[in-house]
PDB file of C-alpha atoms and ligand atoms in Angstrom:
ATOM      1  CA  MET A 188     -20.620   0.427 -26.651  1.00  0.00           C
ATOM      2  CA  GLU A 189     -17.216   0.015 -25.054  1.00  0.00           C
ATOM      3  CA  SER A 190     -16.832  -2.968 -22.774  1.00  0.00           C
ATOM      4  CA  PRO A 191     -15.691  -1.963 -19.292  1.00  0.00           C
ATOM      5  CA  ALA A 192     -11.963  -2.395 -18.695  1.00  0.00           C
ATOM      6  CA  GLU A 193     -10.822  -5.411 -16.717  1.00  0.00           C
ATOM      7  CA  PRO A 194     -10.589  -4.408 -13.031  1.00  0.00           C
ATOM      8  CA  ILE A 195      -7.057  -4.137 -11.682  1.00  0.00           C
ATOM      9  CA  VAL A 196      -8.111  -6.058  -8.560  1.00  0.00           C
ATOM     10  CA  ARG A 197     -10.661  -8.862  -8.860  1.00  0.00           C
ATOM     11  CA  ILE A 198     -11.543 -10.670  -5.635  1.00  0.00           C
ATOM     12  CA  ARG A 199     -13.949 -13.617  -5.514  1.00  0.00           C
ATOM     13  CA  ASN A 200     -15.086 -15.537  -2.419  1.00  0.00           C
ATOM     14  CA  LEU A 201     -11.871 -14.775  -0.596  1.00  0.00           C
ATOM     15  CA  THR A 202     -11.443 -16.439   2.786  1.00  0.00           C
ATOM     16  CA  LYS A 203      -8.652 -16.220   5.326  1.00  0.00           C
ATOM     17  CA  SER A 204      -8.282 -17.563   8.829  1.00  0.00           C
ATOM     18  CA  TYR A 205      -5.386 -17.718  11.252  1.00  0.00           C
ATOM     19  CA  ARG A 206      -4.457 -20.785  13.241  1.00  0.00           C
ATOM     20  CA  ARG A 207      -4.242 -20.293  17.013  1.00  0.00           C
ATOM     21  CA  GLY A 208      -3.066 -23.593  18.480  1.00  0.00           C
ATOM     22  CA  GLU A 209      -5.842 -26.068  17.752  1.00  0.00           C
ATOM     23  CA  GLN A 210      -8.313 -23.402  16.681  1.00  0.00           C
ATOM     24  CA  ARG A 211      -8.830 -21.655  13.382  1.00  0.00           C
ATOM     25  CA  VAL A 212      -9.907 -18.057  13.787  1.00  0.00           C
ATOM     26  CA  PRO A 213     -11.792 -16.853  10.698  1.00  0.00           C
ATOM     27  CA  VAL A 214     -10.801 -13.310   9.707  1.00  0.00           C
ATOM     28  CA  LEU A 215     -12.222 -12.846   6.192  1.00  0.00           C
ATOM     29  CA  THR A 216     -15.260 -14.986   5.495  1.00  0.00           C
ATOM     30  CA  ASN A 217     -16.404 -14.470   1.908  1.00  0.00           C
ATOM     31  CA  ILE A 218     -15.105 -11.321   0.254  1.00  0.00           C
ATOM     32  CA  SER A 219     -15.901 -10.415  -3.361  1.00  0.00           C
ATOM     33  CA  PHE A 220     -15.243  -7.090  -4.998  1.00  0.00           C
ATOM     34  CA  ASP A 221     -13.474  -5.324  -7.835  1.00  0.00           C
ATOM     35  CA  ILE A 222     -11.257  -2.274  -7.949  1.00  0.00           C
ATOM     36  CA  ALA A 223     -10.977  -0.437 -11.266  1.00  0.00           C
ATOM     37  CA  ALA A 224      -7.586   0.756 -12.507  1.00  0.00           C
ATOM     38  CA  GLY A 225      -6.872   4.299 -11.392  1.00  0.00           C
ATOM     39  CA  GLU A 226      -9.216   4.129  -8.375  1.00  0.00           C
ATOM     40  CA  PHE A 227      -8.422   5.538  -4.946  1.00  0.00           C
ATOM     41  CA  ILE A 228     -10.211   3.359  -2.386  1.00  0.00           C
ATOM     42  CA  ALA A 229     -10.419   3.820   1.366  1.00  0.00           C
ATOM     43  CA  LEU A 230     -10.927   0.636   3.345  1.00  0.00           C
ATOM     44  CA  MET A 231     -12.542   1.332   6.711  1.00  0.00           C
ATOM     45  CA  GLY A 232     -13.851  -0.722   9.601  1.00  0.00           C
ATOM     46  CA  PRO A 233     -13.379  -1.305  13.317  1.00  0.00           C
ATOM     47  CA  SER A 234     -10.099  -2.503  14.765  1.00  0.00           C
ATOM     48  CA  GLY A 235      -9.704  -6.246  14.229  1.00  0.00           C
ATOM     49  CA  SER A 236     -12.186  -6.354  11.319  1.00  0.00           C
ATOM     50  CA  GLY A 237      -9.514  -7.677   8.937  1.00  0.00           C
ATOM     51  CA  LYS A 238      -8.499  -4.502   7.062  1.00  0.00           C
ATOM     52  CA  SER A 239      -4.751  -5.149   7.240  1.00  0.00           C
ATOM     53  CA  THR A 240      -5.301  -8.818   6.434  1.00  0.00           C
ATOM     54  CA  LEU A 241      -7.251  -7.933   3.280  1.00  0.00           C
ATOM     55  CA  LEU A 242      -4.691  -5.310   2.248  1.00  0.00           C
ATOM     56  CA  ASN A 243      -1.836  -7.779   2.747  1.00  0.00           C
ATOM     57  CA  LEU A 244      -3.621 -10.372   0.601  1.00  0.00           C
ATOM     58  CA  ILE A 245      -4.150  -7.869  -2.244  1.00  0.00           C
ATOM     59  CA  ALA A 246      -0.482  -6.857  -1.988  1.00  0.00           C
ATOM     60  CA  GLY A 247       0.770 -10.442  -2.036  1.00  0.00           C
ATOM     61  CA  ILE A 248       2.298 -10.221   1.448  1.00  0.00           C
ATOM     62  CA  ASP A 249       0.059 -13.027   2.660  1.00  0.00           C
ATOM     63  CA  LYS A 250      -1.846 -15.880   1.004  1.00  0.00           C
ATOM     64  CA  PRO A 251      -5.591 -16.597   1.143  1.00  0.00           C
ATOM     65  CA  ASP A 252      -7.077 -19.935   2.245  1.00  0.00           C
ATOM     66  CA  GLY A 253      -9.684 -19.919  -0.500  1.00  0.00           C
ATOM     67  CA  GLY A 254     -11.191 -17.916  -3.327  1.00  0.00           C
ATOM     68  CA  SER A 255      -9.475 -16.148  -6.167  1.00  0.00           C
ATOM     69  CA  LEU A 256      -7.465 -12.979  -6.219  1.00  0.00           C
ATOM     70  CA  THR A 257      -6.410 -11.519  -9.551  1.00  0.00           C
ATOM     71  CA  VAL A 258      -4.262  -8.409  -9.347  1.00  0.00           C
ATOM     72  CA  ASN A 259      -3.015  -6.633 -12.466  1.00  0.00           C
ATOM     73  CA  GLY A 260      -3.768  -9.708 -14.567  1.00  0.00           C
ATOM     74  CA  THR A 261      -2.087 -12.316 -12.342  1.00  0.00           C
ATOM     75  CA  ASP A 262      -3.909 -14.801 -10.114  1.00  0.00           C
ATOM     76  CA  ILE A 263      -1.573 -14.217  -7.194  1.00  0.00           C
ATOM     77  CA  ALA A 264      -3.221 -16.871  -4.981  1.00  0.00           C
ATOM     78  CA  THR A 265      -1.552 -19.522  -7.142  1.00  0.00           C
ATOM     79  CA  LEU A 266       2.016 -18.154  -7.072  1.00  0.00           C
ATOM     80  CA  SER A 267       4.855 -19.737  -5.102  1.00  0.00           C
ATOM     81  CA  GLU A 268       6.590 -17.658  -2.420  1.00  0.00           C
ATOM     82  CA  ALA A 269       9.473 -16.854  -4.784  1.00  0.00           C
ATOM     83  CA  GLU A 270       7.156 -15.912  -7.662  1.00  0.00           C
ATOM     84  CA  LEU A 271       5.117 -13.798  -5.267  1.00  0.00           C
ATOM     85  CA  ALA A 272       8.214 -11.897  -4.108  1.00  0.00           C
ATOM     86  CA  ASP A 273       9.122 -11.046  -7.716  1.00  0.00           C
ATOM     87  CA  TRP A 274       5.535 -10.106  -8.460  1.00  0.00           C
ATOM     88  CA  ARG A 275       5.381  -7.770  -5.429  1.00  0.00           C
ATOM     89  CA  ALA A 276       8.612  -6.028  -6.366  1.00  0.00           C
ATOM     90  CA  ALA A 277       7.284  -5.286  -9.865  1.00  0.00           C
ATOM     91  CA  ASN A 278       3.672  -4.426  -9.059  1.00  0.00           C
ATOM     92  CA  VAL A 279       3.120  -3.010  -5.582  1.00  0.00           C
ATOM     93  CA  GLY A 280       4.416  -0.106  -3.500  1.00  0.00           C
ATOM     94  CA  PHE A 281       3.886  -0.225   0.288  1.00  0.00           C
ATOM     95  CA  ILE A 282       3.236   2.595   2.733  1.00  0.00           C
ATOM     96  CA  PHE A 283       3.025   1.724   6.444  1.00  0.00           C
ATOM     97  CA  GLN A 284       1.738   3.563   9.517  1.00  0.00           C
ATOM     98  CA  PHE A 285       5.206   3.753  11.098  1.00  0.00           C
ATOM     99  CA  TYR A 286       7.086   4.431   7.836  1.00  0.00           C
ATOM    100  CA  ASN A 287       9.414   1.380   8.160  1.00  0.00           C
ATOM    101  CA  LEU A 288      12.481   3.275   6.936  1.00  0.00           C
ATOM    102  CA  MET A 289      15.949   1.809   7.467  1.00  0.00           C
ATOM    103  CA  PRO A 290      17.441   3.907  10.287  1.00  0.00           C
ATOM    104  CA  VAL A 291      21.053   3.532   9.111  1.00  0.00           C
ATOM    105  CA  LEU A 292      20.276   4.785   5.591  1.00  0.00           C
ATOM    106  CA  THR A 293      19.763   8.392   4.485  1.00  0.00           C
ATOM    107  CA  ALA A 294      16.549   9.568   2.841  1.00  0.00           C
ATOM    108  CA  PHE A 295      18.256   9.147  -0.548  1.00  0.00           C
ATOM    109  CA  GLU A 296      19.487   5.621   0.260  1.00  0.00           C
ATOM    110  CA  ASN A 297      16.075   4.552   1.603  1.00  0.00           C
ATOM    111  CA  VAL A 298      14.365   5.611  -1.621  1.00  0.00           C
ATOM    112  CA  GLU A 299      17.121   4.051  -3.752  1.00  0.00           C
ATOM    113  CA  LEU A 300      16.834   0.670  -2.015  1.00  0.00           C
ATOM    114  CA  PRO A 301      14.113  -0.897  -4.243  1.00  0.00           C
ATOM    115  CA  LEU A 302      16.062   0.200  -7.343  1.00  0.00           C
ATOM    116  CA  LEU A 303      19.095  -1.839  -6.271  1.00  0.00           C
ATOM    117  CA  LEU A 304      17.070  -4.924  -7.274  1.00  0.00           C
ATOM    118  CA  THR A 305      16.675  -3.582 -10.821  1.00  0.00           C
ATOM    119  CA  SER A 306      19.176  -3.328 -13.664  1.00  0.00           C
ATOM    120  CA  LEU A 307      19.247   0.498 -13.578  1.00  0.00           C
ATOM    121  CA  ALA A 308      22.725   2.024 -13.655  1.00  0.00           C
ATOM    122  CA  ARG A 309      23.915   4.236 -10.807  1.00  0.00           C
ATOM    123  CA  GLY A 310      23.372   7.497 -12.694  1.00  0.00           C
ATOM    124  CA  GLU A 311      19.813   6.562 -13.656  1.00  0.00           C
ATOM    125  CA  ARG A 312      19.066   5.567 -10.074  1.00  0.00           C
ATOM    126  CA  GLN A 313      20.393   8.893  -8.830  1.00  0.00           C
ATOM    127  CA  ALA A 314      18.238  10.844 -11.302  1.00  0.00           C
ATOM    128  CA  ARG A 315      15.095   8.920 -10.383  1.00  0.00           C
ATOM    129  CA  VAL A 316      15.637   9.208  -6.623  1.00  0.00           C
ATOM    130  CA  ASP A 317      16.327  12.949  -6.905  1.00  0.00           C
ATOM    131  CA  LEU A 318      13.134  13.405  -8.921  1.00  0.00           C
ATOM    132  CA  ALA A 319      11.058  11.351  -6.464  1.00  0.00           C
ATOM    133  CA  LEU A 320      12.412  13.214  -3.446  1.00  0.00           C
ATOM    134  CA  SER A 321      11.708  16.567  -5.065  1.00  0.00           C
ATOM    135  CA  MET A 322       8.183  15.385  -5.923  1.00  0.00           C
ATOM    136  CA  VAL A 323       7.518  14.743  -2.233  1.00  0.00           C
ATOM    137  CA  GLY A 324       9.061  18.108  -1.301  1.00  0.00           C
ATOM    138  CA  LEU A 325      12.276  16.764   0.243  1.00  0.00           C
ATOM    139  CA  ALA A 326      14.957  17.805  -2.272  1.00  0.00           C
ATOM    140  CA  ASP A 327      16.744  19.584   0.593  1.00  0.00           C
ATOM    141  CA  ARG A 328      16.691  16.552   2.921  1.00  0.00           C
ATOM    142  CA  THR A 329      18.357  13.854   0.815  1.00  0.00           C
ATOM    143  CA  THR A 330      21.301  13.269   3.180  1.00  0.00           C
ATOM    144  CA  HIS A 331      19.192  13.301   6.360  1.00  0.00           C
ATOM    145  CA  TYR A 332      18.715  10.107   8.362  1.00  0.00           C
ATOM    146  CA  PRO A 333      15.177   9.122   9.462  1.00  0.00           C
ATOM    147  CA  SER A 334      15.961  10.222  13.051  1.00  0.00           C
ATOM    148  CA  GLU A 335      16.684  13.710  11.656  1.00  0.00           C
ATOM    149  CA  LEU A 336      13.267  13.974   9.983  1.00  0.00           C
ATOM    150  CA  SER A 337       9.766  14.669  11.347  1.00  0.00           C
ATOM    151  CA  GLY A 338       7.103  11.967  11.166  1.00  0.00           C
ATOM    152  CA  GLY A 339       5.484  13.638   8.178  1.00  0.00           C
ATOM    153  CA  GLN A 340       8.837  13.913   6.393  1.00  0.00           C
ATOM    154  CA  GLN A 341       9.628  10.262   7.119  1.00  0.00           C
ATOM    155  CA  GLN A 342       6.285   9.263   5.639  1.00  0.00           C
ATOM    156  CA  ARG A 343       7.050  11.333   2.529  1.00  0.00           C
ATOM    157  CA  VAL A 344      10.368   9.458   2.156  1.00  0.00           C
ATOM    158  CA  ALA A 345       8.421   6.208   2.537  1.00  0.00           C
ATOM    159  CA  ILE A 346       6.001   7.320  -0.198  1.00  0.00           C
ATOM    160  CA  ALA A 347       8.900   8.161  -2.537  1.00  0.00           C
ATOM    161  CA  ARG A 348      10.300   4.685  -1.832  1.00  0.00           C
ATOM    162  CA  ALA A 349       6.879   3.176  -2.584  1.00  0.00           C
ATOM    163  CA  PHE A 350       6.532   4.714  -6.059  1.00  0.00           C
ATOM    164  CA  ILE A 351      10.220   4.766  -7.126  1.00  0.00           C
ATOM    165  CA  THR A 352       9.851   1.499  -9.073  1.00  0.00           C
ATOM    166  CA  ASP A 353       6.697   2.808 -10.784  1.00  0.00           C
ATOM    167  CA  PRO A 354       4.318   0.102  -9.486  1.00  0.00           C
ATOM    168  CA  VAL A 355       0.708   0.122 -10.725  1.00  0.00           C
ATOM    169  CA  ILE A 356      -0.724  -0.208  -7.221  1.00  0.00           C
ATOM    170  CA  LEU A 357       0.066   1.571  -3.979  1.00  0.00           C
ATOM    171  CA  VAL A 358      -1.222   0.080  -0.735  1.00  0.00           C
ATOM    172  CA  ALA A 359      -1.195   2.172   2.425  1.00  0.00           C
ATOM    173  CA  ASP A 360      -2.061   0.829   5.898  1.00  0.00           C
ATOM    174  CA  GLU A 361      -3.112   3.736   8.159  1.00  0.00           C
ATOM    175  CA  PRO A 362      -0.585   6.070   6.474  1.00  0.00           C
ATOM    176  CA  THR A 363      -1.712   9.063   8.545  1.00  0.00           C
ATOM    177  CA  GLY A 364      -2.341   7.129  11.766  1.00  0.00           C
ATOM    178  CA  ASP A 365       0.707   8.489  13.564  1.00  0.00           C
ATOM    179  CA  LEU A 366       0.656  12.060  12.213  1.00  0.00           C
ATOM    180  CA  ASP A 367      -0.788  15.406  13.320  1.00  0.00           C
ATOM    181  CA  ARG A 368      -3.541  16.889  11.176  1.00  0.00           C
ATOM    182  CA  ALA A 369      -1.270  19.189   9.106  1.00  0.00           C
ATOM    183  CA  SER A 370       1.234  16.435   8.268  1.00  0.00           C
ATOM    184  CA  ALA A 371      -1.621  14.039   7.578  1.00  0.00           C
ATOM    185  CA  ASN A 372      -3.092  16.527   5.107  1.00  0.00           C
ATOM    186  CA  ASP A 373       0.284  16.764   3.309  1.00  0.00           C
ATOM    187  CA  ILE A 374       0.367  12.974   2.992  1.00  0.00           C
ATOM    188  CA  LEU A 375      -3.218  12.797   1.718  1.00  0.00           C
ATOM    189  CA  ALA A 376      -2.554  15.561  -0.826  1.00  0.00           C
ATOM    190  CA  LEU A 377       0.490  13.625  -2.017  1.00  0.00           C
ATOM    191  CA  LEU A 378      -1.499  10.396  -2.406  1.00  0.00           C
ATOM    192  CA  GLU A 379      -4.172  12.317  -4.341  1.00  0.00           C
ATOM    193  CA  ARG A 380      -1.469  13.640  -6.689  1.00  0.00           C
ATOM    194  CA  LEU A 381       0.032  10.188  -7.261  1.00  0.00           C
ATOM    195  CA  ASN A 382      -3.455   8.986  -8.110  1.00  0.00           C
ATOM    196  CA  ALA A 383      -4.460  11.905 -10.340  1.00  0.00           C
ATOM    197  CA  GLU A 384      -1.129  12.696 -12.042  1.00  0.00           C
ATOM    198  CA  LEU A 385       0.637   9.322 -12.201  1.00  0.00           C
ATOM    199  CA  GLY A 386      -2.523   7.215 -12.405  1.00  0.00           C
ATOM    200  CA  LYS A 387      -1.598   5.001  -9.461  1.00  0.00           C
ATOM    201  CA  THR A 388      -4.370   2.786  -8.116  1.00  0.00           C
ATOM    202  CA  ILE A 389      -4.399   3.410  -4.366  1.00  0.00           C
ATOM    203  CA  ILE A 390      -5.889   1.229  -1.651  1.00  0.00           C
ATOM    204  CA  MET A 391      -5.701   2.931   1.730  1.00  0.00           C
ATOM    205  CA  VAL A 392      -6.730   1.454   5.065  1.00  0.00           C
ATOM    206  CA  THR A 393      -7.810   4.110   7.522  1.00  0.00           C
ATOM    207  CA  HIS A 394     -10.105   4.527  10.505  1.00  0.00           C
ATOM    208  CA  ASP A 395     -10.094   8.323  10.044  1.00  0.00           C
ATOM    209  CA  PRO A 396     -13.183   9.617   8.178  1.00  0.00           C
ATOM    210  CA  HIS A 397     -11.269  12.801   7.310  1.00  0.00           C
ATOM    211  CA  ALA A 398      -8.521  10.777   5.594  1.00  0.00           C
ATOM    212  CA  ALA A 399     -11.106   8.603   3.848  1.00  0.00           C
ATOM    213  CA  ARG A 400     -12.577  11.694   2.176  1.00  0.00           C
ATOM    214  CA  SER A 401      -9.452  11.893  -0.015  1.00  0.00           C
ATOM    215  CA  ALA A 402     -10.526   8.636  -1.644  1.00  0.00           C
ATOM    216  CA  HIS A 403     -13.034   8.276  -4.499  1.00  0.00           C
ATOM    217  CA  ALA A 404     -14.876   5.465  -2.749  1.00  0.00           C
ATOM    218  CA  ILE A 405     -15.080   3.938   0.702  1.00  0.00           C
ATOM    219  CA  ARG A 406     -15.559   0.243   1.469  1.00  0.00           C
ATOM    220  CA  HIS A 407     -16.456  -0.884   4.985  1.00  0.00           C
ATOM    221  CA  LEU A 408     -15.257  -4.121   6.490  1.00  0.00           C
ATOM    222  CA  GLU A 409     -17.218  -5.521   9.430  1.00  0.00           C
ATOM    223  CA  LYS A 410     -16.446  -8.869  11.100  1.00  0.00           C
ATOM    224  CA  GLY A 411     -14.708 -10.164   7.987  1.00  0.00           C
ATOM    225  CA  GLU A 412     -17.442  -9.128   5.551  1.00  0.00           C
ATOM    226  CA  LEU A 413     -17.471  -6.234   3.124  1.00  0.00           C
ATOM    227  CA  ASP A 414     -20.445  -3.922   2.697  1.00  0.00           C
ATOM    228  CA  VAL A 415     -22.477  -4.606  -0.434  1.00  0.00           C
ATOM    229  CA  ALA A 416     -22.987  -0.981  -1.511  1.00  0.00           C
ATOM    230  CA  PRO A 417     -21.168  -0.054  -4.749  1.00  0.00           C
TER     231      PRO A 417
HETATM  232  N1  LIG B 614      -0.652 -13.367  12.223  1.00  0.00           N
HETATM  233  C1  LIG B 614      -1.815 -13.505  12.882  1.00  0.00           C
HETATM  234  N2  LIG B 614      -2.052 -14.607  13.641  1.00  0.00           N
HETATM  235  C2  LIG B 614      -3.225 -14.773  14.283  1.00  0.00           C
HETATM  236  N3  LIG B 614      -4.246 -13.883  14.238  1.00  0.00           N
HETATM  237  C3  LIG B 614      -4.071 -12.770  13.510  1.00  0.00           C
HETATM  238  C4  LIG B 614      -2.852 -12.516  12.803  1.00  0.00           C
HETATM  239  N4  LIG B 614      -2.978 -11.324  12.160  1.00  0.00           N
HETATM  240  C5  LIG B 614      -4.204 -10.856  12.471  1.00  0.00           C
HETATM  241  N5  LIG B 614      -4.872 -11.706  13.270  1.00  0.00           N
HETATM  242  C6  LIG B 614      -6.241 -11.536  13.771  1.00  0.00           C
HETATM  243  O1  LIG B 614      -7.077 -11.284  12.659  1.00  0.00           O
HETATM  244  C7  LIG B 614      -8.046 -10.306  12.958  1.00  0.00           C
HETATM  245  C8  LIG B 614      -7.943  -9.160  11.933  1.00  0.00           C
HETATM  246  O2  LIG B 614      -6.689  -8.505  12.067  1.00  0.00           O
HETATM  247  P1  LIG B 614      -6.272  -7.260  11.160  1.00  0.00           P
HETATM  248  O3  LIG B 614      -6.408  -7.629   9.732  1.00  0.00           O
HETATM  249  O4  LIG B 614      -4.939  -6.815  11.628  1.00  0.00           O
HETATM  250  O5  LIG B 614      -7.403  -6.193  11.538  1.00  0.00           O
HETATM  251  P2  LIG B 614      -7.459  -4.611  11.325  1.00  0.00           P
HETATM  252  O6  LIG B 614      -6.321  -4.206  10.447  1.00  0.00           O
HETATM  253  O7  LIG B 614      -8.813  -4.349  10.732  1.00  0.00           O
HETATM  254  O8  LIG B 614      -7.366  -4.006  12.695  1.00  0.00           O
HETATM  255  C9  LIG B 614      -7.785  -9.862  14.384  1.00  0.00           C
HETATM  256  O9  LIG B 614      -8.714 -10.537  15.225  1.00  0.00           O
HETATM  257  C10 LIG B 614      -6.391 -10.318  14.652  1.00  0.00           C
HETATM  258  O10 LIG B 614      -6.196 -10.612  16.001  1.00  0.00           O
HETATM  259 MG1  LIG B 615      -4.706  -3.001  10.746  1.00  0.00          MG
END
């Protein structure tokens, strides 16, 4: 019998609280779960339940107070800030609710940005950005600025930027939260393709049950605790 593959995300007894003056406000109390490589997970729960906090911990944007957090073979809870920044750049692509594109850069330049930190030559960067923008259906919008694109188009640029470095994990925090239904469906179809065709592990925070149906599995977060169902 084959032994099951090591999960790409392994979380054990994770805790996180924020300091507010003298008080510590617990956000995540004791989270343990695994995510298998190639999964597409939707993380749901009421506003303030800690979804973004958990996503940011998995993505190495923030650090836990306790517990262990192994992502793609690295215990990221033990890394220094500098090591964590390098680790993020190599392992994780980010998709945000409000796209977070640089307004003074074109669609092409926004997608190229993460590649400027790599050793790729200009011609290779150009080829990769062109391919990524055509994959998201924006080959005819490469010289447009964000202000010249619809919300759905801006999110597609942001998705191209997220996978341009070929990270193993994509994290998305309410990626359809600011979009109409048709644009949201385009974004969800694109995430499904990145999962199915490129094998990206996707962790998507959403409060929209329709969006969550694109995922293979749904986990619910309630008052800092995760449901126990598989
Ligand atoms: N930087 C911060 N400082 C203090 N409290 C925070 C901070 N970020 C989040 N919180 C608090 O942590 C809780 C969970 O926040 P968050 O993870 O953003 O929830 P969700 O994404 O599920 O809406 C909330 O009560 C929020 O007010
Ligand atoms: Mg949130």
